PDB file of C-alpha atoms in Angstrom:
ATOM      1  CA  MET A   1     -53.229  37.135  12.268  1.00 44.00           C
ATOM      2  CA  ALA A   2     -54.674  33.978  10.694  1.00 47.00           C
ATOM      3  CA  ARG A   3     -52.713  32.585   7.819  1.00 56.00           C
ATOM      4  CA  GLY A   4     -54.663  31.754   4.638  1.00 62.00           C
ATOM      5  CA  PRO A   5     -54.257  28.563   2.553  1.00 67.00           C
ATOM      6  CA  ALA A   6     -52.026  30.399   0.084  1.00 62.00           C
ATOM      7  CA  ASP A   7     -49.703  31.554   2.880  1.00 64.00           C
ATOM      8  CA  LEU A   8     -49.571  28.071   4.360  1.00 69.00           C
ATOM      9  CA  TRP A   9     -48.836  26.590   0.941  1.00 62.00           C
ATOM     10  CA  ASN A  10     -46.046  29.034   0.331  1.00 63.00           C
ATOM     11  CA  SER A  11     -44.507  28.393   3.748  1.00 70.00           C
ATOM     12  CA  LEU A  12     -44.464  24.693   3.015  1.00 68.00           C
ATOM     13  CA  VAL A  13     -43.386  24.689  -0.625  1.00 65.00           C
ATOM     14  CA  GLY A  14     -41.279  27.802  -0.724  1.00 64.00           C
ATOM     15  CA  PRO A  15     -38.075  26.545   1.067  1.00 72.00           C
ATOM     16  CA  PRO A  16     -37.839  23.289  -0.927  1.00 70.00           C
ATOM     17  CA  MET A  17     -38.544  25.111  -4.177  1.00 65.00           C
ATOM     18  CA  ARG A  18     -35.878  27.643  -3.522  1.00 67.00           C
ATOM     19  CA  ALA A  19     -33.494  24.808  -2.909  1.00 69.00           C
ATOM     20  CA  TRP A  20     -34.692  23.138  -6.133  1.00 66.00           C
ATOM     21  CA  GLU A  21     -34.086  26.325  -8.155  1.00 65.00           C
ATOM     22  CA  ARG A  22     -30.480  26.331  -6.992  1.00 68.00           C
ATOM     23  CA  ILE A  23     -29.855  22.982  -8.639  1.00 69.00           C
ATOM     24  CA  PRO A  24     -28.315  23.188 -12.143  1.00 68.00           C
ATOM     25  CA  ILE A  25     -30.821  22.652 -14.960  1.00 66.00           C
ATOM     26  CA  ARG A  26     -28.981  19.588 -16.219  1.00 70.00           C
ATOM     27  CA  VAL A  27     -29.360  17.897 -12.831  1.00 73.00           C
ATOM     28  CA  GLN A  28     -32.980  18.992 -12.652  1.00 69.00           C
ATOM     29  CA  GLY A  29     -33.661  17.283 -15.965  1.00 70.00           C
ATOM     30  CA  ARG A  30     -32.143  14.065 -14.777  1.00 75.00           C
ATOM     31  CA  ILE A  31     -34.204  14.202 -11.594  1.00 74.00           C
ATOM     32  CA  THR A  32     -37.441  14.871 -13.379  1.00 72.00           C
ATOM     33  CA  VAL A  33     -36.799  11.989 -15.748  1.00 72.00           C
ATOM     34  CA  ALA A  34     -35.794   9.635 -12.924  1.00 76.00           C
ATOM     35  CA  LEU A  35     -38.727  10.375 -10.586  1.00 71.00           C
ATOM     36  CA  PRO A  36     -41.432   8.493 -12.598  1.00 70.00           C
ATOM     37  CA  LEU A  37     -39.053   5.552 -12.881  1.00 76.00           C
ATOM     38  CA  VAL A  38     -38.969   5.178  -9.092  1.00 75.00           C
ATOM     39  CA  ALA A  39     -42.538   3.785  -9.007  1.00 71.00           C
ATOM     40  CA  VAL A  40     -41.760   1.473 -11.864  1.00 74.00           C
ATOM     41  CA  VAL A  41     -38.659   0.097 -10.070  1.00 80.00           C
ATOM     42  CA  ILE A  42     -40.546  -0.321  -6.773  1.00 77.00           C
ATOM     43  CA  SER A  43     -43.486  -2.023  -8.548  1.00 74.00           C
ATOM     44  CA  ALA A  44     -41.119  -4.386 -10.378  1.00 77.00           C
ATOM     45  CA  ALA A  45     -39.159  -5.212  -7.171  1.00 81.00           C
ATOM     46  CA  LEU A  46     -42.453  -6.013  -5.330  1.00 76.00           C
ATOM     47  CA  ALA A  47     -43.699  -8.125  -8.260  1.00 76.00           C
ATOM     48  CA  LEU A  48     -40.443 -10.035  -8.451  1.00 81.00           C
ATOM     49  CA  ASN A  49     -40.398 -10.674  -4.711  1.00 81.00           C
ATOM     50  CA  GLY A  50     -44.029 -11.813  -4.732  1.00 77.00           C
ATOM     51  CA  ASN A  51     -43.484 -14.138  -7.741  1.00 80.00           C
ATOM     52  CA  LEU A  52     -40.436 -15.751  -6.055  1.00 83.00           C
ATOM     53  CA  THR A  53     -42.237 -16.204  -2.736  1.00 83.00           C
ATOM     54  CA  ARG A  54     -45.313 -17.527  -4.544  1.00 82.00           C
ATOM     55  CA  ALA A  55     -43.246 -19.979  -6.540  1.00 83.00           C
ATOM     56  CA  ALA A  56     -41.594 -21.260  -3.417  1.00 83.00           C
ATOM     57  CA  ILE A  57     -44.966 -21.742  -1.676  1.00 84.00           C
ATOM     58  CA  GLU A  58     -46.494 -23.431  -4.729  1.00 84.00           C
ATOM     59  CA  THR A  59     -43.565 -25.853  -4.777  1.00 86.00           C
ATOM     60  CA  ASP A  60     -44.160 -26.610  -1.079  1.00 85.00           C
ATOM     61  CA  ILE A  61     -47.879 -27.088  -1.779  1.00 86.00           C
ATOM     62  CA  GLN A  62     -47.041 -29.591  -4.504  1.00 88.00           C
ATOM     63  CA  ARG A  63     -44.721 -31.386  -2.097  1.00 88.00           C
ATOM     64  CA  LYS A  64     -47.508 -31.686   0.491  1.00 87.00           C
ATOM     65  CA  PHE A  65     -49.839 -33.200  -2.064  1.00 88.00           C
ATOM     66  CA  GLU A  66     -47.048 -35.718  -2.908  1.00 91.00           C
ATOM     67  CA  MET A  67     -46.495 -36.399   0.789  1.00 90.00           C
ATOM     68  CA  THR A  68     -50.181 -37.100   1.419  1.00 90.00           C
ATOM     69  CA  ALA A  69     -50.296 -39.417  -1.632  1.00 91.00           C
ATOM     70  CA  ALA A  70     -47.112 -41.178  -0.516  1.00 92.00           C
ATOM     71  CA  LEU A  71     -48.546 -41.701   2.986  1.00 92.00           C
ATOM     72  CA  GLY A  72     -51.735 -43.111   1.479  1.00 91.00           C
ATOM     73  CA  ASN A  73     -49.621 -45.503  -0.666  1.00 93.00           C
ATOM     74  CA  LEU A  74     -47.709 -46.654   2.396  1.00 93.00           C
ATOM     75  CA  SER A  75     -50.927 -47.323   4.306  1.00 91.00           C
ATOM     76  CA  SER A  76     -52.360 -49.274   1.372  1.00 93.00           C
ATOM     77  CA  LEU A  77     -49.188 -51.421   1.076  1.00 93.00           C
ATOM     78  CA  MET A  78     -49.374 -52.396   4.729  1.00 93.00           C
ATOM     79  CA  VAL A  79     -53.118 -53.040   4.683  1.00 92.00           C
ATOM     80  CA  ASN A  80     -52.893 -55.154   1.574  1.00 93.00           C
ATOM     81  CA  ALA A  81     -49.938 -57.094   3.005  1.00 93.00           C
ATOM     82  CA  GLU A  82     -51.821 -57.833   6.238  1.00 92.00           C
ATOM     83  CA  THR A  83     -55.009 -58.777   4.360  1.00 91.00           C
ATOM     84  CA  GLY A  84     -53.168 -61.030   2.026  1.00 92.00           C
ATOM     85  CA  MET A  85     -51.382 -62.777   4.810  1.00 91.00           C
ATOM     86  CA  ARG A  86     -54.697 -63.427   6.609  1.00 89.00           C
ATOM     87  CA  GLY A  87     -55.985 -64.908   3.344  1.00 90.00           C
ATOM     88  CA  PHE A  88     -52.962 -67.110   3.104  1.00 88.00           C
ATOM     89  CA  LEU A  89     -53.371 -68.352   6.692  1.00 87.00           C
ATOM     90  CA  LEU A  90     -57.032 -69.100   6.044  1.00 84.00           C
ATOM     91  CA  THR A  91     -56.690 -70.853   2.661  1.00 84.00           C
ATOM     92  CA  GLY A  92     -53.025 -71.820   2.360  1.00 82.00           C
ATOM     93  CA  GLN A  93     -53.069 -70.613  -1.232  1.00 87.00           C
ATOM     94  CA  PRO A  94     -49.851 -68.879  -2.304  1.00 87.00           C
ATOM     95  CA  GLU A  95     -51.533 -66.296  -4.478  1.00 90.00           C
ATOM     96  CA  PHE A  96     -52.682 -64.500  -1.306  1.00 90.00           C
ATOM     97  CA  LEU A  97     -49.024 -63.767  -0.571  1.00 90.00           C
ATOM     98  CA  GLU A  98     -48.697 -61.476  -3.619  1.00 93.00           C
ATOM     99  CA  PRO A  99     -49.655 -58.258  -1.659  1.00 92.00           C
ATOM    100  CA  PHE A 100     -47.100 -59.246   0.951  1.00 91.00           C
ATOM    101  CA  GLY A 101     -44.447 -59.701  -1.702  1.00 92.00           C
ATOM    102  CA  GLN A 102     -45.271 -56.387  -3.314  1.00 92.00           C
ATOM    103  CA  ALA A 103     -45.117 -54.664   0.027  1.00 91.00           C
ATOM    104  CA  THR A 104     -41.674 -56.253   0.693  1.00 92.00           C
ATOM    105  CA  GLN A 105     -40.349 -54.906  -2.604  1.00 93.00           C
ATOM    106  CA  GLN A 106     -42.018 -51.503  -2.617  1.00 94.00           C
ATOM    107  CA  LEU A 107     -41.801 -50.573   1.056  1.00 92.00           C
ATOM    108  CA  PRO A 108     -38.101 -49.427   1.051  1.00 92.00           C
ATOM    109  CA  GLY A 109     -38.791 -47.185  -1.929  1.00 93.00           C
ATOM    110  CA  ALA A 110     -41.929 -45.799  -0.363  1.00 92.00           C
ATOM    111  CA  LEU A 111     -40.096 -44.974   2.861  1.00 92.00           C
ATOM    112  CA  ALA A 112     -37.182 -43.456   0.953  1.00 93.00           C
ATOM    113  CA  GLY A 113     -39.608 -41.221  -0.939  1.00 93.00           C
ATOM    114  CA  LEU A 114     -41.208 -40.070   2.279  1.00 91.00           C
ATOM    115  CA  SER A 115     -37.789 -39.399   3.703  1.00 92.00           C
ATOM    116  CA  ALA A 116     -36.835 -37.246   0.717  1.00 92.00           C
ATOM    117  CA  LEU A 117     -40.029 -35.258   0.909  1.00 90.00           C
ATOM    118  CA  THR A 118     -39.506 -34.776   4.634  1.00 89.00           C
ATOM    119  CA  ASP A 119     -36.004 -33.448   4.053  1.00 88.00           C
ATOM    120  CA  ASP A 120     -37.462 -30.814   1.679  1.00 85.00           C
ATOM    121  CA  GLU A 121     -39.920 -29.503   4.292  1.00 82.00           C
ATOM    122  CA  PRO A 122     -39.186 -25.772   4.877  1.00 80.00           C
ATOM    123  CA  GLY A 123     -38.828 -24.795   8.525  1.00 78.00           C
ATOM    124  CA  GLU A 124     -36.684 -26.578  11.059  1.00 83.00           C
ATOM    125  CA  ARG A 125     -39.416 -27.301  13.544  1.00 85.00           C
ATOM    126  CA  PRO A 126     -41.964 -28.840  11.071  1.00 81.00           C
ATOM    127  CA  ARG A 127     -39.109 -30.867   9.513  1.00 85.00           C
ATOM    128  CA  GLU A 128     -38.022 -32.260  12.921  1.00 87.00           C
ATOM    129  CA  GLU A 129     -41.653 -33.163  13.742  1.00 86.00           C
ATOM    130  CA  MET A 130     -42.082 -34.957  10.437  1.00 87.00           C
ATOM    131  CA  SER A 131     -38.762 -36.730  10.760  1.00 90.00           C
ATOM    132  CA  GLY A 132     -39.812 -38.056  14.193  1.00 89.00           C
ATOM    133  CA  ARG A 133     -43.189 -39.289  12.721  1.00 88.00           C
ATOM    134  CA  LEU A 134     -41.381 -40.958   9.846  1.00 91.00           C
ATOM    135  CA  ARG A 135     -38.982 -42.734  12.135  1.00 92.00           C
ATOM    136  CA  GLU A 136     -41.958 -44.054  14.128  1.00 92.00           C
ATOM    137  CA  LEU A 137     -43.585 -45.259  10.917  1.00 91.00           C
ATOM    138  CA  GLU A 138     -40.381 -46.926   9.819  1.00 93.00           C
ATOM    139  CA  THR A 139     -40.193 -48.764  13.167  1.00 93.00           C
ATOM    140  CA  LEU A 140     -43.834 -49.859  13.043  1.00 93.00           C
ATOM    141  CA  THR A 141     -43.769 -50.973   9.428  1.00 93.00           C
ATOM    142  CA  GLY A 142     -40.517 -52.914  10.046  1.00 93.00           C
ATOM    143  CA  GLN A 143     -42.065 -54.667  13.023  1.00 94.00           C
ATOM    144  CA  GLN A 144     -45.256 -55.477  11.042  1.00 93.00           C
ATOM    145  CA  MET A 145     -43.361 -56.847   8.065  1.00 93.00           C
ATOM    146  CA  ALA A 146     -41.183 -58.957  10.297  1.00 94.00           C
ATOM    147  CA  ASP A 147     -44.261 -60.349  12.016  1.00 92.00           C
ATOM    148  CA  LEU A 148     -46.024 -61.117   8.751  1.00 92.00           C
ATOM    149  CA  SER A 149     -42.830 -62.887   7.559  1.00 92.00           C
ATOM    150  CA  PHE A 150     -42.795 -65.012  10.709  1.00 91.00           C
ATOM    151  CA  GLN A 151     -46.425 -65.979  10.142  1.00 90.00           C
ATOM    152  CA  GLN A 152     -45.609 -67.063   6.555  1.00 89.00           C
ATOM    153  CA  GLN A 153     -42.546 -69.067   7.596  1.00 89.00           C
ATOM    154  CA  PHE A 154     -44.399 -70.676  10.507  1.00 86.00           C
ATOM    155  CA  VAL A 155     -47.122 -72.007   8.196  1.00 83.00           C
ATOM    156  CA  ALA A 156     -44.563 -72.920   5.497  1.00 83.00           C
ATOM    157  CA  ARG A 157     -42.692 -75.104   8.034  1.00 82.00           C
ATOM    158  CA  GLY A 158     -45.921 -77.077   8.674  1.00 81.00           C
ATOM    159  CA  GLY A 159     -47.379 -75.055  11.515  1.00 79.00           C
ATOM    160  CA  SER A 160     -51.165 -74.868  11.790  1.00 82.00           C
ATOM    161  CA  PRO A 161     -52.875 -71.527  11.184  1.00 77.00           C
ATOM    162  CA  ASN A 162     -54.979 -72.349  14.273  1.00 82.00           C
ATOM    163  CA  ASP A 163     -51.890 -72.612  16.446  1.00 84.00           C
ATOM    164  CA  PRO A 164     -52.119 -70.284  19.513  1.00 87.00           C
ATOM    165  CA  GLU A 165     -48.757 -68.835  18.494  1.00 86.00           C
ATOM    166  CA  ILE A 166     -50.255 -67.626  15.202  1.00 86.00           C
ATOM    167  CA  ARG A 167     -53.192 -66.199  17.081  1.00 87.00           C
ATOM    168  CA  ARG A 168     -50.814 -64.177  19.345  1.00 90.00           C
ATOM    169  CA  HIS A 169     -49.056 -62.868  16.276  1.00 88.00           C
ATOM    170  CA  LEU A 170     -52.353 -61.985  14.621  1.00 88.00           C
ATOM    171  CA  GLU A 171     -53.350 -59.925  17.692  1.00 90.00           C
ATOM    172  CA  TYR A 172     -49.963 -58.365  17.828  1.00 90.00           C
ATOM    173  CA  GLY A 173     -50.068 -57.517  14.100  1.00 89.00           C
ATOM    174  CA  LYS A 174     -53.520 -55.992  14.487  1.00 90.00           C
ATOM    175  CA  GLY A 175     -52.177 -53.695  17.224  1.00 92.00           C
ATOM    176  CA  LEU A 176     -49.291 -52.708  15.012  1.00 91.00           C
ATOM    177  CA  MET A 177     -51.605 -52.020  12.072  1.00 91.00           C
ATOM    178  CA  ASP A 178     -53.861 -49.846  14.238  1.00 92.00           C
ATOM    179  CA  ARG A 179     -50.871 -47.832  15.300  1.00 92.00           C
ATOM    180  CA  ILE A 180     -49.714 -47.540  11.697  1.00 92.00           C
ATOM    181  CA  ARG A 181     -53.105 -46.258  10.596  1.00 91.00           C
ATOM    182  CA  ALA A 182     -53.133 -43.776  13.512  1.00 91.00           C
ATOM    183  CA  GLU A 183     -49.597 -42.540  12.647  1.00 90.00           C
ATOM    184  CA  VAL A 184     -50.455 -42.150   8.984  1.00 91.00           C
ATOM    185  CA  GLY A 185     -53.663 -40.332   9.856  1.00 90.00           C
ATOM    186  CA  ASP A 186     -51.844 -37.936  12.190  1.00 88.00           C
ATOM    187  CA  PHE A 187     -49.117 -37.387   9.635  1.00 87.00           C
ATOM    188  CA  GLN A 188     -51.690 -36.598   6.935  1.00 87.00           C
ATOM    189  CA  ALA A 189     -53.580 -34.302   9.341  1.00 88.00           C
ATOM    190  CA  GLN A 190     -50.310 -32.415   9.983  1.00 85.00           C
ATOM    191  CA  GLU A 191     -49.733 -32.096   6.264  1.00 85.00           C
ATOM    192  CA  ARG A 192     -53.248 -30.807   5.641  1.00 87.00           C
ATOM    193  CA  ALA A 193     -52.784 -28.182   8.384  1.00 86.00           C
ATOM    194  CA  LEU A 194     -49.514 -27.065   6.829  1.00 84.00           C
ATOM    195  CA  LEU A 195     -51.170 -27.080   3.452  1.00 85.00           C
ATOM    196  CA  ASP A 196     -53.928 -24.732   4.789  1.00 87.00           C
ATOM    197  CA  ASP A 197     -51.206 -22.406   6.074  1.00 87.00           C
ATOM    198  CA  ARG A 198     -49.513 -22.321   2.678  1.00 85.00           C
ATOM    199  CA  ILE A 199     -52.816 -21.618   0.935  1.00 86.00           C
ATOM    200  CA  ASP A 200     -53.397 -18.710   3.422  1.00 88.00           C
ATOM    201  CA  GLU A 201     -49.922 -17.408   2.582  1.00 85.00           C
ATOM    202  CA  ILE A 202     -50.734 -17.581  -1.165  1.00 84.00           C
ATOM    203  CA  ASN A 203     -53.942 -15.612  -0.576  1.00 85.00           C
ATOM    204  CA  ALA A 204     -52.080 -13.043   1.574  1.00 85.00           C
ATOM    205  CA  ILE A 205     -49.509 -12.598  -1.195  1.00 82.00           C
ATOM    206  CA  ARG A 206     -52.244 -12.181  -3.798  1.00 81.00           C
ATOM    207  CA  VAL A 207     -53.830  -9.469  -1.642  1.00 84.00           C
ATOM    208  CA  ARG A 208     -50.499  -7.845  -1.174  1.00 81.00           C
ATOM    209  CA  ASP A 209     -49.874  -7.869  -4.922  1.00 79.00           C
ATOM    210  CA  TYR A 210     -53.171  -6.071  -5.498  1.00 81.00           C
ATOM    211  CA  VAL A 211     -52.322  -3.502  -2.864  1.00 81.00           C
ATOM    212  CA  SER A 212     -48.854  -3.114  -4.361  1.00 77.00           C
ATOM    213  CA  VAL A 213     -50.200  -2.554  -7.820  1.00 76.00           C
ATOM    214  CA  ALA A 214     -52.631   0.094  -6.471  1.00 80.00           C
ATOM    215  CA  LEU A 215     -49.849   1.797  -4.494  1.00 78.00           C
ATOM    216  CA  ALA A 216     -47.492   1.661  -7.484  1.00 75.00           C
ATOM    217  CA  LEU A 217     -50.172   3.334  -9.563  1.00 77.00           C
ATOM    218  CA  VAL A 218     -50.631   6.076  -7.018  1.00 80.00           C
ATOM    219  CA  ALA A 219     -46.869   6.478  -6.694  1.00 76.00           C
ATOM    220  CA  ALA A 220     -46.525   6.656 -10.487  1.00 74.00           C
ATOM    221  CA  LEU A 221     -49.178   9.316 -10.732  1.00 79.00           C
ATOM    222  CA  ALA A 222     -47.731  11.251  -7.773  1.00 78.00           C
ATOM    223  CA  THR A 223     -44.130  11.148  -9.092  1.00 74.00           C
ATOM    224  CA  ARG A 224     -45.303  12.047 -12.567  1.00 74.00           C
ATOM    225  CA  PHE A 225     -47.097  15.073 -11.200  1.00 78.00           C
ATOM    226  CA  LEU A 226     -44.113  15.991  -9.048  1.00 74.00           C
ATOM    227  CA  ALA A 227     -41.861  15.678 -12.085  1.00 72.00           C
ATOM    228  CA  TRP A 228     -44.188  17.919 -14.055  1.00 75.00           C
ATOM    229  CA  PHE A 229     -44.412  20.409 -11.218  1.00 74.00           C
ATOM    230  CA  LEU A 230     -40.618  20.640 -10.759  1.00 69.00           C
ATOM    231  CA  PHE A 231     -40.145  20.906 -14.475  1.00 71.00           C
ATOM    232  CA  ARG A 232     -42.670  23.734 -14.653  1.00 70.00           C
ATOM    233  CA  ARG A 233     -41.138  25.566 -11.668  1.00 65.00           C
ATOM    234  CA  GLY A 234     -37.569  24.950 -12.621  1.00 64.00           C
ATOM    235  CA  ILE A 235     -37.624  25.445 -16.392  1.00 70.00           C
ATOM    236  CA  LEU A 236     -40.959  26.555 -17.814  1.00 71.00           C
ATOM    237  CA  ARG A 237     -41.365  29.477 -15.421  1.00 73.00           C
ATOM    238  CA  ARG A 238     -37.908  30.771 -16.301  1.00 72.00           C
ATOM    239  CA  VAL A 239     -38.608  30.415 -19.999  1.00 74.00           C
ATOM    240  CA  ASP A 240     -41.964  32.172 -19.643  1.00 75.00           C
ATOM    241  CA  ARG A 241     -40.244  34.952 -17.652  1.00 75.00           C
ATOM    242  CA  LEU A 242     -37.649  35.444 -20.441  1.00 73.00           C
ATOM    243  CA  THR A 243     -40.276  35.315 -23.118  1.00 77.00           C
ATOM    244  CA  THR A 244     -42.419  37.945 -21.336  1.00 76.00           C
ATOM    245  CA  CYS A 245     -39.430  40.277 -20.870  1.00 75.00           C
ATOM    246  CA  LEU A 246     -38.413  40.016 -24.493  1.00 73.00           C
ATOM    247  CA  ARG A 247     -42.051  40.578 -25.690  1.00 76.00           C
ATOM    248  CA  ASP A 248     -42.375  43.600 -23.388  1.00 72.00           C
ATOM    249  CA  ARG A 249     -39.012  44.989 -24.734  1.00 70.00           C
ATOM    250  CA  ARG A 250     -40.223  44.564 -28.333  1.00 73.00           C
ATOM    251  CA  GLU A 251     -43.537  46.246 -27.591  1.00 72.00           C
ATOM    252  CA  GLY A 252     -41.879  49.022 -25.602  1.00 69.00           C
ATOM    253  CA  THR A 253     -43.469  48.079 -22.405  1.00 71.00           C
ATOM    254  CA  PRO A 254     -41.278  48.479 -19.274  1.00 65.00           C
ATOM    255  CA  SER A 255     -40.346  45.100 -17.854  1.00 64.00           C
ATOM    256  CA  ALA A 256     -38.084  44.029 -15.074  1.00 63.00           C
ATOM    257  CA  LEU A 257     -36.034  40.842 -15.308  1.00 62.00           C
ATOM    258  CA  VAL A 258     -34.700  39.424 -12.097  1.00 61.00           C
ATOM    259  CA  ALA A 259     -30.890  39.143 -12.160  1.00 64.00           C
ATOM    260  CA  PRO A 260     -29.831  35.599 -12.888  1.00 63.00           C
ATOM    261  CA  THR A 261     -28.207  33.721  -9.972  1.00 59.00           C
ATOM    262  CA  LYS A 262     -27.724  30.228 -11.472  1.00 63.00           C
ATOM    263  CA  ARG A 263     -24.789  29.147 -13.540  1.00 63.00           C
ATOM    264  CA  ASP A 264     -26.472  26.578 -15.648  1.00 61.00           C
ATOM    265  CA  GLN A 265     -27.374  26.902 -19.336  1.00 64.00           C
ATOM    266  CA  MET A 266     -30.632  28.664 -18.542  1.00 65.00           C
ATOM    267  CA  GLY A 267     -28.713  31.006 -16.307  1.00 67.00           C
ATOM    268  CA  GLN A 268     -26.395  31.923 -19.186  1.00 69.00           C
ATOM    269  CA  LEU A 269     -29.363  32.679 -21.338  1.00 68.00           C
ATOM    270  CA  GLU A 270     -30.934  34.750 -18.595  1.00 69.00           C
ATOM    271  CA  ARG A 271     -27.660  36.734 -18.261  1.00 71.00           C
ATOM    272  CA  GLU A 272     -27.573  37.395 -21.956  1.00 70.00           C
ATOM    273  CA  VAL A 273     -31.118  38.589 -21.942  1.00 70.00           C
ATOM    274  CA  HIS A 274     -30.434  40.710 -18.873  1.00 68.00           C
ATOM    275  CA  GLU A 275     -27.481  42.361 -20.576  1.00 69.00           C
ATOM    276  CA  VAL A 276     -29.625  43.078 -23.669  1.00 67.00           C
ATOM    277  CA  LEU A 277     -32.389  44.640 -21.605  1.00 66.00           C
ATOM    278  CA  ARG A 278     -29.911  46.827 -19.754  1.00 66.00           C
ATOM    279  CA  THR A 279     -28.544  48.391 -22.946  1.00 63.00           C
TER     280      THR A 279
END
């Protein structure tokens, strides 16, 4: 024989509800109060986790902007130093050496700043790759500054800017500068790629937060309905049954009260009413 929706519902809900009715009323009250709080706690935990993760990613995004700017500053220092030295070789005027002097003073700090930013890179593999690129840049910039210093000293000792030795060093310096530009460009491209990944992560977290809010709302409504349903089945139905029995007794209408089986406060009241109805 086919089972109707009501029979199916009773077969599903009946066993857990009978187990629920065996729970003392004090415990039932605590459960019905705690159920709506579950959604709130879950939502708060998801929000906290999302905020912490987002803060860490935003910090890394800021670091990548700083890294890109620091790499650009390093490239500018080296380009200006090379350009200034060429101007000095062509004119012999000391003011053209100012960019070289600035690079000499600022280069250690620029490299130290890049090293600090590299050490803060999250992820062992990206950090190792960046450290390798930075070591290569340190080597190239050191060689370039040493070569520029040789050119300055060569001319300062009376050497001619047209000397073949200077020309060889100019060609060597140009090769170094090309390599420095290439390394800086690759370094910046790597940072931009990582930056895109972080932005994707931020967007994914934003979508997850929206979904979490929606799920938390659904969970809150569901747990609120469940709490109301359990309260109604566990307390209101028993109160209504007692009220109906007492009203029927007062009106002289026969009424049957199920013998109480629970030992909670409501069960004590049911036993008292049951004794009254039996007399």
